[in-house]
Every structure is written in structure tokens, then in C-alpha cells.
Amino acid sequence: MRRFASLYRSSIPQGRILRTWARRPHNNDVLNSGSASSIEEKLLSFDKEMSALRTDMSALRTDVNHLSTSMDLKFKNLSQAVSSQLAVFGAELNTLVTTQTAKMDRFENKFLFRMLIAVFGLAVIGISGPVTAVVLHTQTTTVLPQTDGRLSPIQPGSSTAGL
């Protein structure tokens, strides 16, 4: 009983341990006498110890059941908390993905619009360059009459001193 009491001291009240220990026969004369009353006393003492042990085991079983119920409740609460946090995290992640997708779409639209403007600008420059050159060429070309009656164009930068 002392070994049991030392192992489960937290679940068994101290008064019960002391009462159980006090009920045990400690008189060597009673333990060593061979009379029938001594055996009856030993059996009665053993029966009392067994009753106390049953009561203590019942209390221990109740404590274990209470702890088990408490742990089940805590585990259930923890599972619910984790599930709700995962749901919140998933919703926030979906919001971020949607926001990033919208930003990328806007960037892509702006990029494509800017590329369209750049291509149009290059096309204008590409077309206007030769047109401008032709226009400038025709504006700077001067037609002078020659002595033989033919007209000859004078190119810019050419010398007209021989005429």
C-alpha cells in the first residue's frame, strides 16, 4: 500500500493514506501469534486495506476519466481553432492571389497598350522618314534651264559656278 500511495500521491488524499497505514497491524505479537483471532484480524485488516484500495482505485479511475474528457475537449477546441485559422489563411491567400492577378492583368494591358503606341510611333517614323526625305529632296531640287534648251536638276551642294 505504501508503494501504491507513493506512486499516486496526487490523486489519493493524504488523510486516507495515513488512516490506511494506521489500520495495519504493527504489533509483532499479533503478527507472530498462531491463534485464530490473529488470522481473523489479519483477514479483517487485509479486507479493510482492499476496501480502501478499491475506493482509491475508483477515485483514480474517476480522475483519469475526468482528465481524458478534459483532454478530448481541449483537442477538439484545438482542432476547431486550427481549422478556423486555416480557413482564414486560405481566404487571405485567395484574396492575395486575386489581387496579384488583377495587378498583373493591368500591367499586361498597360504594357500591351504602350507597345501598341511604340509600334505605331515606329511605323509613323518609319513611314515618315522616307516621305520626308522625298519631300525634302523634291523641295531642294531646282530645275535650271540649260543652253541647249533642256532642263537639268541641280542637286543641293553641287556647284553652280560653271553655269
Coordinates of N, CA and C in Angstrom, one line a residue:
M1 N 0.8 -1.2 0.0 CA 0.0 0.0 0.0 C 0.9 1.2 0.0
R2 N 2.0 1.2 0.7 CA 2.9 2.4 0.7 C 3.4 2.6 -0.7
R3 N 3.8 1.6 -1.4 CA 4.3 1.8 -2.7 C 3.2 2.4 -3.6
F4 N 1.9 1.9 -3.5 CA 0.8 2.5 -4.3 C 0.6 3.9 -3.9
A5 N 0.7 4.2 -2.6 CA 0.4 5.6 -2.2 C 1.5 6.5 -2.7
S6 N 2.7 6.0 -2.7 CA 3.8 6.9 -3.2 C 3.7 7.2 -4.7
L7 N 3.2 6.2 -5.4 CA 3.1 6.4 -6.9 C 1.9 7.4 -7.2
Y8 N 0.9 7.3 -6.5 CA -0.3 8.1 -6.8 C -0.7 9.0 -5.7
R9 N 0.3 9.7 -5.2 CA 0.0 10.6 -4.1 C -0.8 11.8 -4.5
S10 N -0.7 12.2 -5.7 CA -1.5 13.4 -6.2 C -3.0 13.1 -6.3
S11 N -3.4 11.8 -6.5 CA -4.8 11.5 -6.7 C -5.4 10.9 -5.5
I12 N -4.7 10.6 -4.5 CA -5.2 10.0 -3.2 C -5.0 11.0 -2.1
P13 N -6.1 11.3 -1.4 CA -5.9 12.2 -0.3 C -5.0 11.7 0.8
Q14 N -4.2 12.6 1.4 CA -3.2 12.2 2.4 C -3.8 11.6 3.6
G15 N -5.0 12.1 4.0 CA -5.6 11.5 5.2 C -6.0 10.1 5.0
R16 N -6.4 9.7 3.8 CA -6.7 8.3 3.6 C -5.5 7.4 3.7
I17 N -4.3 7.9 3.2 CA -3.1 7.1 3.3 C -2.7 6.9 4.7
L18 N -2.8 8.0 5.5 CA -2.5 7.8 6.9 C -3.4 6.9 7.7
R19 N -4.7 7.0 7.4 CA -5.7 6.1 8.0 C -5.4 4.7 7.6
T20 N -5.1 4.4 6.4 CA -4.9 3.1 5.9 C -3.6 2.5 6.6
W21 N -2.6 3.4 6.7 CA -1.3 2.9 7.3 C -1.5 2.7 8.8
A22 N -2.4 3.5 9.4 CA -2.6 3.3 10.9 C -3.4 2.1 11.1
R23 N -4.3 1.6 10.2 CA -5.1 0.4 10.4 C -4.2 -0.9 10.3
R24 N -3.1 -0.8 9.7 CA -2.3 -2.0 9.6 C -1.8 -2.5 10.9
P25 N -1.7 -3.7 11.2 CA -1.2 -4.2 12.4 C 0.3 -4.1 12.5
H26 N 0.8 -3.4 13.5 CA 2.3 -3.2 13.6 C 2.8 -4.0 14.8
N27 N 2.0 -4.6 15.5 CA 2.4 -5.3 16.8 C 2.9 -6.7 16.4
N28 N 4.2 -6.9 16.7 CA 4.8 -8.2 16.3 C 4.1 -9.4 17.0
D29 N 3.6 -9.1 18.2 CA 2.9 -10.2 18.9 C 1.7 -10.7 18.1
V30 N 1.0 -9.7 17.6 CA -0.3 -10.1 16.9 C 0.1 -10.8 15.6
L31 N 1.2 -10.3 14.9 CA 1.5 -10.9 13.6 C 2.1 -12.3 13.8
N32 N 2.8 -12.5 14.9 CA 3.5 -13.8 15.1 C 2.7 -14.8 15.9
S33 N 1.6 -14.4 16.5 CA 0.8 -15.4 17.2 C 0.1 -16.3 16.3
G34 N -0.1 -17.5 16.7 CA -0.7 -18.5 15.8 C -2.2 -18.7 16.1
S35 N -2.8 -17.8 16.8 CA -4.2 -18.0 17.2 C -5.2 -17.7 16.1
A36 N -6.4 -18.2 16.2 CA -7.4 -17.9 15.1 C -7.8 -16.5 15.1
S37 N -7.8 -15.8 16.2 CA -8.2 -14.4 16.3 C -7.2 -13.6 15.5
S38 N -5.9 -14.0 15.6 CA -4.9 -13.3 14.8 C -5.1 -13.4 13.3
I39 N -5.5 -14.6 12.9 CA -5.7 -14.8 11.4 C -7.0 -13.9 11.0
E40 N -8.0 -13.9 11.9 CA -9.2 -13.2 11.6 C -8.8 -11.7 11.6
E41 N -8.0 -11.2 12.5 CA -7.6 -9.8 12.5 C -6.8 -9.5 11.2
K42 N -5.9 -10.4 10.8 CA -5.2 -10.2 9.6 C -6.1 -10.2 8.4
L43 N -7.1 -11.1 8.3 CA -8.0 -11.0 7.2 C -8.9 -9.8 7.2
L44 N -9.3 -9.4 8.4 CA -10.1 -8.2 8.6 C -9.3 -7.0 8.1
S45 N -8.0 -6.9 8.6 CA -7.1 -5.8 8.2 C -6.9 -5.8 6.7
F46 N -6.7 -7.0 6.1 CA -6.5 -7.2 4.7 C -7.7 -6.7 3.9
D47 N -8.9 -7.1 4.4 CA -10.2 -6.7 3.8 C -10.4 -5.2 3.9
K48 N -10.0 -4.6 5.0 CA -10.1 -3.1 5.1 C -9.1 -2.4 4.1
E49 N -7.9 -3.0 4.0 CA -7.0 -2.4 3.1 C -7.4 -2.6 1.6
M50 N -8.0 -3.7 1.3 CA -8.6 -3.9 0.0 C -9.7 -3.0 -0.3
S51 N -10.6 -2.7 0.7 CA -11.7 -1.8 0.5 C -11.1 -0.4 0.3
A52 N -10.1 0.0 1.1 CA -9.5 1.3 0.9 C -8.9 1.4 -0.5
L53 N -8.2 0.3 -0.9 CA -7.6 0.2 -2.2 C -8.6 0.4 -3.3
R54 N -9.8 -0.3 -3.2 CA -10.9 -0.2 -4.2 C -11.4 1.2 -4.3
T55 N -11.5 1.8 -3.1 CA -12.0 3.2 -3.1 C -11.0 4.1 -3.8
D56 N -9.7 3.9 -3.4 CA -8.7 4.7 -4.1 C -8.6 4.5 -5.6
M57 N -8.8 3.2 -6.0 CA -8.7 2.9 -7.4 C -9.9 3.6 -8.1
S58 N -11.1 3.5 -7.5 CA -12.3 4.2 -8.0 C -12.1 5.7 -8.2
A59 N -11.5 6.3 -7.2 CA -11.2 7.7 -7.3 C -10.2 8.0 -8.4
L60 N -9.2 7.1 -8.5 CA -8.2 7.3 -9.5 C -8.8 7.1 -10.9
R61 N -9.7 6.1 -11.1 CA -10.4 5.9 -12.3 C -11.2 7.1 -12.7
T62 N -11.9 7.7 -11.7 CA -12.7 8.9 -11.9 C -11.8 10.1 -12.4
D63 N -10.6 10.2 -11.7 CA -9.7 11.3 -12.1 C -9.2 11.1 -13.5
V64 N -8.9 9.8 -13.9 CA -8.4 9.5 -15.2 C -9.5 9.8 -16.2
N65 N -10.7 9.4 -15.9 CA -11.8 9.7 -16.8 C -12.0 11.2 -17.0
H66 N -11.9 12.0 -15.9 CA -12.0 13.4 -16.0 C -10.9 14.0 -16.8
L67 N -9.7 13.5 -16.6 CA -8.6 14.0 -17.4 C -8.8 13.7 -18.9
S68 N -9.2 12.5 -19.2 CA -9.5 12.0 -20.5 C -10.5 12.9 -21.2
T69 N -11.6 13.2 -20.5 CA -12.6 14.1 -21.0 C -12.1 15.5 -21.3
S70 N -11.3 15.9 -20.3 CA -10.7 17.3 -20.5 C -9.8 17.3 -21.7
M71 N -9.0 16.3 -21.8 CA -8.0 16.3 -23.0 C -8.8 16.2 -24.3
D72 N -9.9 15.4 -24.3 CA -10.7 15.3 -25.5 C -11.3 16.7 -25.9
L73 N -11.8 17.4 -24.9 CA -12.4 18.7 -25.1 C -11.3 19.7 -25.6
K74 N -10.1 19.6 -25.0 CA -9.0 20.5 -25.4 C -8.6 20.2 -26.8
F75 N -8.5 18.9 -27.1 CA -8.1 18.5 -28.5 C -9.1 19.0 -29.5
K76 N -10.4 18.9 -29.2 CA -11.5 19.3 -30.1 C -11.4 20.8 -30.3
N77 N -11.2 21.6 -29.2 CA -11.1 23.0 -29.3 C -9.9 23.4 -30.2
L78 N -8.8 22.7 -29.9 CA -7.6 23.0 -30.7 C -7.8 22.7 -32.2
S79 N -8.5 21.6 -32.5 CA -8.8 21.2 -33.9 C -9.6 22.3 -34.5
Q80 N -10.6 22.7 -33.8 CA -11.5 23.8 -34.3 C -10.7 25.1 -34.6
A81 N -9.9 25.4 -33.6 CA -9.1 26.7 -33.8 C -8.1 26.6 -35.0
V82 N -7.5 25.4 -35.2 CA -6.6 25.2 -36.3 C -7.4 25.3 -37.6
S83 N -8.6 24.6 -37.6 CA -9.4 24.6 -38.8 C -9.8 26.1 -39.2
S84 N -10.2 26.8 -38.2 CA -10.7 28.2 -38.5 C -9.5 29.0 -38.9
Q85 N -8.3 28.8 -38.3 CA -7.1 29.6 -38.8 C -6.7 29.2 -40.2
L86 N -6.8 27.9 -40.5 CA -6.6 27.5 -41.9 C -7.6 28.1 -42.9
A87 N -8.8 28.2 -42.5 CA -9.8 28.8 -43.4 C -9.5 30.3 -43.6
V88 N -9.1 31.0 -42.5 CA -8.8 32.4 -42.6 C -7.6 32.6 -43.5
F89 N -6.6 31.7 -43.3 CA -5.3 31.8 -44.1 C -5.7 31.5 -45.6
G90 N -6.5 30.5 -45.8 CA -6.9 30.2 -47.2 C -7.6 31.4 -47.9
A91 N -8.5 32.0 -47.1 CA -9.2 33.2 -47.7 C -8.3 34.3 -48.0
E92 N -7.4 34.6 -47.0 CA -6.4 35.7 -47.3 C -5.5 35.3 -48.5
L93 N -5.1 34.1 -48.6 CA -4.3 33.7 -49.7 C -5.0 33.9 -51.0
N94 N -6.3 33.5 -51.1 CA -7.1 33.7 -52.3 C -7.2 35.1 -52.6
T95 N -7.4 36.0 -51.6 CA -7.5 37.4 -51.8 C -6.2 38.0 -52.4
L96 N -5.1 37.5 -51.9 CA -3.8 38.0 -52.4 C -3.6 37.5 -53.8
V97 N -4.0 36.3 -54.1 CA -3.8 35.8 -55.5 C -4.7 36.6 -56.4
T98 N -5.9 36.8 -56.0 CA -6.8 37.6 -56.9 C -6.3 39.0 -57.1
T99 N -5.7 39.6 -56.1 CA -5.2 41.0 -56.2 C -4.0 41.0 -57.1
Q100 N -3.1 40.0 -56.9 CA -1.9 39.9 -57.8 C -2.3 39.7 -59.2
T101 N -3.3 38.8 -59.4 CA -3.7 38.5 -60.8 C -4.3 39.8 -61.4
A102 N -5.1 40.6 -60.7 CA -5.6 41.8 -61.2 C -4.5 42.8 -61.5
K103 N -3.5 42.9 -60.7 CA -2.3 43.8 -60.9 C -1.6 43.3 -62.1
M104 N -1.4 42.0 -62.3 CA -0.7 41.5 -63.5 C -1.5 41.8 -64.7
D105 N -2.8 41.6 -64.7 CA -3.6 41.9 -65.8 C -3.5 43.4 -66.2
R106 N -3.6 44.3 -65.2 CA -3.5 45.7 -65.5 C -2.1 46.0 -66.1
F107 N -1.1 45.4 -65.5 CA 0.3 45.7 -66.0 C 0.4 45.2 -67.5
E108 N -0.2 44.0 -67.7 CA -0.1 43.5 -69.1 C -0.9 44.3 -70.1
N109 N -2.1 44.8 -69.6 CA -2.8 45.7 -70.5 C -2.1 47.0 -70.8
K110 N -1.5 47.6 -69.7 CA -0.7 48.8 -69.9 C 0.5 48.6 -70.8
F111 N 1.1 47.4 -70.6 CA 2.3 47.1 -71.4 C 1.9 46.9 -72.8
L112 N 0.8 46.2 -73.1 CA 0.4 46.0 -74.5 C 0.0 47.3 -75.1
F113 N -0.7 48.2 -74.4 CA -1.1 49.5 -74.9 C 0.2 50.3 -75.2
R114 N 1.2 50.3 -74.3 CA 2.4 51.0 -74.6 C 3.1 50.5 -75.8
M115 N 3.1 49.1 -75.9 CA 3.8 48.5 -77.0 C 3.1 48.9 -78.3
L116 N 1.7 49.0 -78.3 CA 1.0 49.4 -79.5 C 1.3 50.8 -79.9
I117 N 1.4 51.7 -78.8 CA 1.8 53.1 -79.1 C 3.2 53.1 -79.7
A118 N 4.1 52.3 -79.1 CA 5.5 52.3 -79.6 C 5.6 51.8 -81.1
V119 N 4.9 50.8 -81.4 CA 4.8 50.2 -82.7 C 4.2 51.2 -83.7
F120 N 3.2 51.9 -83.2 CA 2.5 52.9 -84.1 C 3.5 54.1 -84.3
G121 N 4.2 54.5 -83.2 CA 5.2 55.5 -83.4 C 6.3 55.1 -84.3
L122 N 6.8 53.9 -84.2 CA 7.9 53.4 -85.1 C 7.4 53.4 -86.5
A123 N 6.1 53.0 -86.7 CA 5.5 52.9 -88.0 C 5.4 54.3 -88.6
V124 N 5.0 55.3 -87.8 CA 4.9 56.6 -88.3 C 6.3 57.1 -88.6
I125 N 7.3 56.9 -87.7 CA 8.7 57.3 -88.0 C 9.2 56.6 -89.2
G126 N 8.9 55.3 -89.3 CA 9.4 54.5 -90.5 C 8.8 55.0 -91.8
I127 N 7.5 55.4 -91.8 CA 6.9 55.8 -93.0 C 7.3 57.3 -93.3
S128 N 7.3 58.1 -92.2 CA 7.5 59.5 -92.4 C 8.9 59.8 -92.8
G129 N 9.9 58.9 -92.4 CA 11.3 59.2 -92.8 C 11.5 59.2 -94.3
P130 N 11.1 58.2 -95.0 CA 11.3 58.2 -96.5 C 10.4 59.3 -97.1
V131 N 9.2 59.5 -96.6 CA 8.4 60.5 -97.2 C 9.0 61.9 -97.0
T132 N 9.5 62.1 -95.8 CA 10.2 63.4 -95.5 C 11.4 63.6 -96.4
A133 N 12.1 62.5 -96.6 CA 13.3 62.6 -97.5 C 12.9 62.9 -98.9
V134 N 11.9 62.3 -99.4 CA 11.4 62.6 -100.7 C 10.9 64.0 -100.8
V135 N 10.1 64.4 -99.8 CA 9.6 65.8 -99.9 C 10.8 66.8 -99.8
L136 N 11.7 66.5 -98.9 CA 12.8 67.4 -98.9 C 13.7 67.4 -100.1
H137 N 13.8 66.2 -100.7 CA 14.5 66.1 -102.0 C 13.9 66.9 -103.1
T138 N 12.6 66.8 -103.2 CA 11.9 67.4 -104.2 C 11.8 68.9 -104.0
Q139 N 11.8 69.4 -102.7 CA 11.8 70.8 -102.5 C 13.1 71.4 -102.7
T140 N 14.2 70.7 -102.5 CA 15.6 71.3 -102.7 C 16.1 71.2 -104.1
T141 N 15.5 70.3 -104.9 CA 15.9 70.2 -106.3 C 15.4 71.4 -107.1
T142 N 16.3 72.0 -107.8 CA 15.9 73.2 -108.6 C 16.2 72.8 -110.0
V143 N 15.3 73.2 -110.8 CA 15.4 73.0 -112.3 C 15.9 74.3 -112.9
L144 N 17.0 74.2 -113.6 CA 17.6 75.3 -114.3 C 17.6 75.1 -115.8
P145 N 17.3 76.1 -116.5 CA 17.4 75.8 -118.0 C 18.9 75.8 -118.5
Q146 N 19.1 74.9 -119.4 CA 20.4 74.8 -120.0 C 20.4 75.5 -121.3
T147 N 21.6 75.7 -121.8 CA 21.8 76.5 -123.0 C 21.2 75.7 -124.2
D148 N 21.1 74.4 -124.1 CA 20.6 73.7 -125.3 C 19.1 73.5 -125.2
G149 N 18.5 74.1 -124.2 CA 17.0 74.1 -124.1 C 16.5 73.0 -123.2
R150 N 17.4 72.2 -122.8 CA 16.9 71.1 -121.8 C 16.9 71.6 -120.4
L151 N 16.1 71.1 -119.6 CA 16.1 71.4 -118.1 C 17.0 70.4 -117.4
S152 N 17.8 70.9 -116.5 CA 18.6 69.9 -115.7 C 18.4 70.2 -114.2
P153 N 18.2 69.2 -113.4 CA 18.1 69.5 -112.0 C 19.5 69.8 -111.3
I154 N 19.5 70.7 -110.4 CA 20.7 71.0 -109.6 C 20.5 70.4 -108.3
Q155 N 21.4 69.6 -107.9 CA 21.4 68.9 -106.6 C 21.9 69.9 -105.6
P156 N 21.4 69.8 -104.3 CA 22.0 70.6 -103.3 C 23.4 70.3 -103.1
G157 N 24.2 71.3 -102.8 CA 25.6 71.1 -102.6 C 26.4 71.0 -103.8
S158 N 25.8 71.0 -105.0 CA 26.6 71.0 -106.2 C 26.9 72.4 -106.6
S159 N 28.0 72.5 -107.3 CA 28.4 73.9 -107.7 C 27.7 74.4 -108.9
T160 N 27.2 75.6 -108.8 CA 26.5 76.2 -110.0 C 27.4 77.3 -110.6
A161 N 28.7 77.2 -110.3 CA 29.6 78.2 -110.8 C 29.8 78.1 -112.3
G162 N 29.8 76.8 -112.8 CA 30.0 76.6 -114.3 C 28.8 77.0 -115.1
L163 N 27.8 77.5 -114.5 CA 26.6 77.8 -115.3 C 26.6 79.3 -115.7

